[in-house]
XYZ file of N, CA, C and O in Angstrom:
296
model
N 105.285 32.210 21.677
C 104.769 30.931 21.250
C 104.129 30.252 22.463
O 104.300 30.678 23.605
N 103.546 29.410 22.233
C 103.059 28.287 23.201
C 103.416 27.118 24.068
O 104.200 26.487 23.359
N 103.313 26.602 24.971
C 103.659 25.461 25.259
C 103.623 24.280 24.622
O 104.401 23.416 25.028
N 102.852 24.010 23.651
C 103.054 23.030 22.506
C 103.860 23.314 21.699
O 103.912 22.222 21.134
N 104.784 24.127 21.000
C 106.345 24.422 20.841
C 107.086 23.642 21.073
O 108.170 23.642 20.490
N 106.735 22.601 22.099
C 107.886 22.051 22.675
C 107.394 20.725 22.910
O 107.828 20.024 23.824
N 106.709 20.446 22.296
C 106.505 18.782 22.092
C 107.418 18.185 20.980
O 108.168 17.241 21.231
N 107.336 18.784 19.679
C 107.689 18.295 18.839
C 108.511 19.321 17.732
O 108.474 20.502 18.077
N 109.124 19.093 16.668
C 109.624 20.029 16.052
C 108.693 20.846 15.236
O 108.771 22.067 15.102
N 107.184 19.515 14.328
C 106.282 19.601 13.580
C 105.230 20.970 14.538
O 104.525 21.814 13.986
N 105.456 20.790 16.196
C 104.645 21.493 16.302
C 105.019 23.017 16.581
O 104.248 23.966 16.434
N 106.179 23.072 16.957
C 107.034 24.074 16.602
C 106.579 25.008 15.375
O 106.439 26.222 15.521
N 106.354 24.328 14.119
C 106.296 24.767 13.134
C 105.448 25.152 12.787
O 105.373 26.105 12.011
N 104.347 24.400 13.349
C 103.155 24.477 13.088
C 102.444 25.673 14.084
O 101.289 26.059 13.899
N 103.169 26.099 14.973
C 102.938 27.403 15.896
C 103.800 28.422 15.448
O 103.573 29.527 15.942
N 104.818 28.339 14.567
C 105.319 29.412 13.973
C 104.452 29.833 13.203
O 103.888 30.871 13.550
N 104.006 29.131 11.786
C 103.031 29.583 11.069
C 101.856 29.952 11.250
O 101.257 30.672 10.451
N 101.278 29.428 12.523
C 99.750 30.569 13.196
C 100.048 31.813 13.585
O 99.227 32.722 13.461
N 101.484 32.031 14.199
C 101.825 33.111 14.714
C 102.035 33.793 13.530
O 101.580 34.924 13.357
N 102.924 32.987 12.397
C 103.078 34.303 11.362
C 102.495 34.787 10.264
O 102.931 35.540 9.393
N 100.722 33.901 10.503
C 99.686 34.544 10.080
C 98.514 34.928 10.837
O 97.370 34.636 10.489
N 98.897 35.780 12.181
C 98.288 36.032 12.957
C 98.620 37.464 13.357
O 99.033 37.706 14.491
N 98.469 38.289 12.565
C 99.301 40.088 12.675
C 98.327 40.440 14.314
O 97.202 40.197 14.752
N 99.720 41.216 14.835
C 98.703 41.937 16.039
C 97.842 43.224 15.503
O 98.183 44.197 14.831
N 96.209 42.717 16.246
C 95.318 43.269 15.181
C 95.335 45.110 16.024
O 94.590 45.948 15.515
N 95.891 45.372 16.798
C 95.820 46.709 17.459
C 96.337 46.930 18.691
O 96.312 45.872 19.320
N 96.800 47.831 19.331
C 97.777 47.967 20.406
C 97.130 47.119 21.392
O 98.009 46.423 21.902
N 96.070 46.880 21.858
C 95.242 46.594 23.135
C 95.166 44.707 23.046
O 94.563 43.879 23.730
N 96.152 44.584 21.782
C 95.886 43.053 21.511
C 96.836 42.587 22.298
O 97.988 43.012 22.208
N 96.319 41.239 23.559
C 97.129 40.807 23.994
C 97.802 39.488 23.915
O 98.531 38.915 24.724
N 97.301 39.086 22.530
C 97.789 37.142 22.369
C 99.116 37.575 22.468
O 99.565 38.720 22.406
N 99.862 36.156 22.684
C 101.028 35.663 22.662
C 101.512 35.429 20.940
O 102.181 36.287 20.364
N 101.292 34.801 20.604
C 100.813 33.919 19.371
C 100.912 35.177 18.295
O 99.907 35.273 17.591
N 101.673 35.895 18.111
C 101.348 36.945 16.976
C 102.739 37.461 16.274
O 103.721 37.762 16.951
N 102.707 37.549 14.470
C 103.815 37.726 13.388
C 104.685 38.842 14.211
O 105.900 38.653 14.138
N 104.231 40.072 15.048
C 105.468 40.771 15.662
C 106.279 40.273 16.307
O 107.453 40.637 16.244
N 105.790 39.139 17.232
C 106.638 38.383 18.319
C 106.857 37.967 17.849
O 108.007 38.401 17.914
N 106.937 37.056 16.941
C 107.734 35.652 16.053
C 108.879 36.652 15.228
O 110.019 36.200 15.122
N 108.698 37.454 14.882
C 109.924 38.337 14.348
C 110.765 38.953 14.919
O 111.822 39.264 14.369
N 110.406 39.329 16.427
C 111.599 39.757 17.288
C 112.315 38.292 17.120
O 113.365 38.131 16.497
N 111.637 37.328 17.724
C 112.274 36.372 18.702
C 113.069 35.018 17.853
O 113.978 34.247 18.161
N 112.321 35.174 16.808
C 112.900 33.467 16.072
C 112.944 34.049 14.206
O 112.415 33.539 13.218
N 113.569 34.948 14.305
C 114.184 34.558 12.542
C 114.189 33.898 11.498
O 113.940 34.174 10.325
N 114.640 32.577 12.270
C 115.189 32.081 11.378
C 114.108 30.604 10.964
O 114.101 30.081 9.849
N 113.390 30.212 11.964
C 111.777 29.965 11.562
C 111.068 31.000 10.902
O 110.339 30.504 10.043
N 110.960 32.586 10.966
C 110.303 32.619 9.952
C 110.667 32.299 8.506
O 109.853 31.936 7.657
N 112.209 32.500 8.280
C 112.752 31.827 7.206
C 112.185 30.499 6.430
O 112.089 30.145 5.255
N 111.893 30.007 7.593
C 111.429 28.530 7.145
C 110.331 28.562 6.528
O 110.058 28.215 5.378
N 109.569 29.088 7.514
C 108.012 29.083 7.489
C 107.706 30.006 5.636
O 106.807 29.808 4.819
N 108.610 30.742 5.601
C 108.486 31.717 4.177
C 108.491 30.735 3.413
O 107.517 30.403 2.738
N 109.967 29.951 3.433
C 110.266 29.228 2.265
C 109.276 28.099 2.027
O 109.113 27.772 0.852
N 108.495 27.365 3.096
C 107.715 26.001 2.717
C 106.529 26.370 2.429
O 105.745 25.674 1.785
N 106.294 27.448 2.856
C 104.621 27.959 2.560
C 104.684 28.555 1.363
O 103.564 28.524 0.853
N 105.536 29.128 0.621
C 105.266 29.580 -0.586
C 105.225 28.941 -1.683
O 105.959 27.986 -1.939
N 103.942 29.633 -2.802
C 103.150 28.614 -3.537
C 104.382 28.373 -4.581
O 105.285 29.116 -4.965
N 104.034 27.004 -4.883
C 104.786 26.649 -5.907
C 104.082 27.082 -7.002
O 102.993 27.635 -7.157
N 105.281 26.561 -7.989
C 105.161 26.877 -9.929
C 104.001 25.984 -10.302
O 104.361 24.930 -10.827
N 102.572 26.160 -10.147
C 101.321 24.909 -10.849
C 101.637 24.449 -12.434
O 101.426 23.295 -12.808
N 102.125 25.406 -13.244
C 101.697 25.513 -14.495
C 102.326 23.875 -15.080
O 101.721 23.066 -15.784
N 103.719 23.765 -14.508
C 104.366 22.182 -15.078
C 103.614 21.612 -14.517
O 104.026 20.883 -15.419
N 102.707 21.008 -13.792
C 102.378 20.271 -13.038
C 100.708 19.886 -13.963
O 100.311 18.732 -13.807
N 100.033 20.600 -14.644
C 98.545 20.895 -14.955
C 98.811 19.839 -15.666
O 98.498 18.761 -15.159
N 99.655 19.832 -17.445
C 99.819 18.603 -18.058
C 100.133 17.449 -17.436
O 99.880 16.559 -18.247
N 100.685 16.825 -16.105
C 100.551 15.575 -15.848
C 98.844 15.370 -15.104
O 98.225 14.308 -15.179
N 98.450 16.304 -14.590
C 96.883 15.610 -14.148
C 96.342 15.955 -15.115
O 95.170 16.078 -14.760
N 96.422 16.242 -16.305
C 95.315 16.228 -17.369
C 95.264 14.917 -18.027
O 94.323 14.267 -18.485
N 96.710 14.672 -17.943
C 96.821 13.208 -18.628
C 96.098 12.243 -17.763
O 95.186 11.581 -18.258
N 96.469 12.085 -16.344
C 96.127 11.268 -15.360
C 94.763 11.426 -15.083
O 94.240 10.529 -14.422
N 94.010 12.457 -15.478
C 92.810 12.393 -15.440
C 91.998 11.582 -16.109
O 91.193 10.760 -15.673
N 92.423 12.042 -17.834
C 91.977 11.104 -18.581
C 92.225 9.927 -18.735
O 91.435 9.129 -19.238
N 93.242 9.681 -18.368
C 93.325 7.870 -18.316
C 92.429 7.464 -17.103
O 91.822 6.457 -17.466
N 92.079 7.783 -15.857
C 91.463 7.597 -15.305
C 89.767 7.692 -15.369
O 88.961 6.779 -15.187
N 89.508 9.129 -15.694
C 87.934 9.351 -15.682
C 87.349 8.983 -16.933
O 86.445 9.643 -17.445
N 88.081 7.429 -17.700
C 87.482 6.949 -18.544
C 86.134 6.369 -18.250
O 85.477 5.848 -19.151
């Protein structure tokens, strides 16, 4: 990870998730910043990072902005 890691928790997090969509693209790759290293080293952020990034259920959600649409884009 980076030295901005360590400002804040948000940015912590926010450097987990570049790293753990950042695959090392071939042996000769030398970032820091990459999903192999974040998986040796911190677990249990990727845990995190799995659970908040994954898409939610849309489908309950469509009937309240359809309604809210139309009351609005009258």
């Amino acid at each position: 990870m980076s030295r901005y890691q360590q400002s804040s928790v948000w940015e912590y997090f926010a450097e987990g998730a570049n790293a753990y969509y950042s695959p090392r693209r071939d042996k000769y790759d030398t970032r820091e910043i990459v999903r192999e290293r974040l998986l040796q080293m911190d677990t249990t952020l990727v845990s995190l990072i799995q659970y908040y990034t994954k898409a939610p259920n849309l489908k309950d959600c469509y009937p309240v902005g359809f309604v809210k649409c139309r009351r609005e884009c009258r």
